[in-house]
PDB file of C-alpha atoms in Angstrom:
ATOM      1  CA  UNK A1157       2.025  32.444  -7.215  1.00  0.00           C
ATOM      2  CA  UNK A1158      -0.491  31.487  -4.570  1.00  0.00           C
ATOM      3  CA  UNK A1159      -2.596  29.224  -6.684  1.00  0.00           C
ATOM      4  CA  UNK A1160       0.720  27.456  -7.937  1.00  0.00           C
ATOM      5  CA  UNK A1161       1.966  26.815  -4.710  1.00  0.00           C
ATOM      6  CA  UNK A1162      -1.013  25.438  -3.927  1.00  0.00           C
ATOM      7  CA  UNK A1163      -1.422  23.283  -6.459  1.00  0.00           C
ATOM      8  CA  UNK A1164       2.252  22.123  -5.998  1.00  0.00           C
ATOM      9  CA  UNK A1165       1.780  21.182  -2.143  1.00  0.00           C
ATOM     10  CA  UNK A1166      -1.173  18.951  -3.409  1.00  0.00           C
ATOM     11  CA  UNK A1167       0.389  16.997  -6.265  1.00  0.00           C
ATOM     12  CA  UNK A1168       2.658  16.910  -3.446  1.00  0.00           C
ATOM     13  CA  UNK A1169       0.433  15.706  -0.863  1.00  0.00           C
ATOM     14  CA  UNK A1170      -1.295  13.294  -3.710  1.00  0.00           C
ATOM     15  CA  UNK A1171       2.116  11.602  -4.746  1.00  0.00           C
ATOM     16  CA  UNK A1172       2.916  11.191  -1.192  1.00  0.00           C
ATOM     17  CA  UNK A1173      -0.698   9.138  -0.733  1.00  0.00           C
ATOM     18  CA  UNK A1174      -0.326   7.414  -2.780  1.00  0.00           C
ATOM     19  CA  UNK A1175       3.290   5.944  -2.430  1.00  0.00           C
ATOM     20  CA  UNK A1176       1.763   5.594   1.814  1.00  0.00           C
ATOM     21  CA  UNK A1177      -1.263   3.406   0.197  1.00  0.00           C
ATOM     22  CA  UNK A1178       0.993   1.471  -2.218  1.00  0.00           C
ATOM     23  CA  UNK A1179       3.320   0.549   0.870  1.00  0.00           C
ATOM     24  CA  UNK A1180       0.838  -0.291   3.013  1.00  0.00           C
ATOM     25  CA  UNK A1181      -0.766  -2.183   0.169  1.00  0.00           C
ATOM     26  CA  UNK A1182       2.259  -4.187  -0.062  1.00  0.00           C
ATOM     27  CA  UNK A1183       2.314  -4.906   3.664  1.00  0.00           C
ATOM     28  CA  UNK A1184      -1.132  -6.380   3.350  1.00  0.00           C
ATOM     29  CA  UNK A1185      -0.562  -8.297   0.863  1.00  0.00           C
ATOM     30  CA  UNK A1186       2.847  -9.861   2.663  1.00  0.00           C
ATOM     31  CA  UNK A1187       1.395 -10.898   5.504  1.00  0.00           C
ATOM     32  CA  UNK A1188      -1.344 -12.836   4.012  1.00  0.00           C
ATOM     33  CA  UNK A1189       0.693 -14.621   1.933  1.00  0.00           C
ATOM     34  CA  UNK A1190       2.869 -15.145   5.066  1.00  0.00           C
ATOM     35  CA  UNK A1191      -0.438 -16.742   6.709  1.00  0.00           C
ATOM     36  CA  UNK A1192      -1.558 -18.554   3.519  1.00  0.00           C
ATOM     37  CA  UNK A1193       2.088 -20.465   3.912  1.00  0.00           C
ATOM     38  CA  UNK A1194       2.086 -20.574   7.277  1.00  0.00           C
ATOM     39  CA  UNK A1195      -0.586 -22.439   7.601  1.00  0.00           C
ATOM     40  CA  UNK A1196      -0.587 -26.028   6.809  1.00  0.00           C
ATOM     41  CA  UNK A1197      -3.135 -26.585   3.890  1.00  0.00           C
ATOM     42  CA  UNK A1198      -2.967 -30.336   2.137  1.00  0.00           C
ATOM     43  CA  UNK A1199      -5.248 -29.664  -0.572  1.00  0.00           C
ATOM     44  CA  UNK A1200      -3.841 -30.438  -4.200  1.00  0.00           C
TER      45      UNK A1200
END
């Protein structure tokens, strides 16, 4: 029982990473498109 609760809190931990790095992968990438647009670029 120990070692299966154990290894339940860290797939739980894990899974929970890992959606906080996806998000904050998302975020990154959002805001530098949002600069990319922002700023005025008259190239092609």
């Amino acid at each position: 029982m120990i070692s299966a609760l154990s290894t339940a809190s860290y797939y739980n931990f894990l899974s929970g990473t890992m959606i906080a790095l996806f998000v904050i992968t998302l975020a990154i990438i959002f805001v530098y498109e949002y600069e990319v647009l922002r700023r005025p670029k008259n190239q092609g």
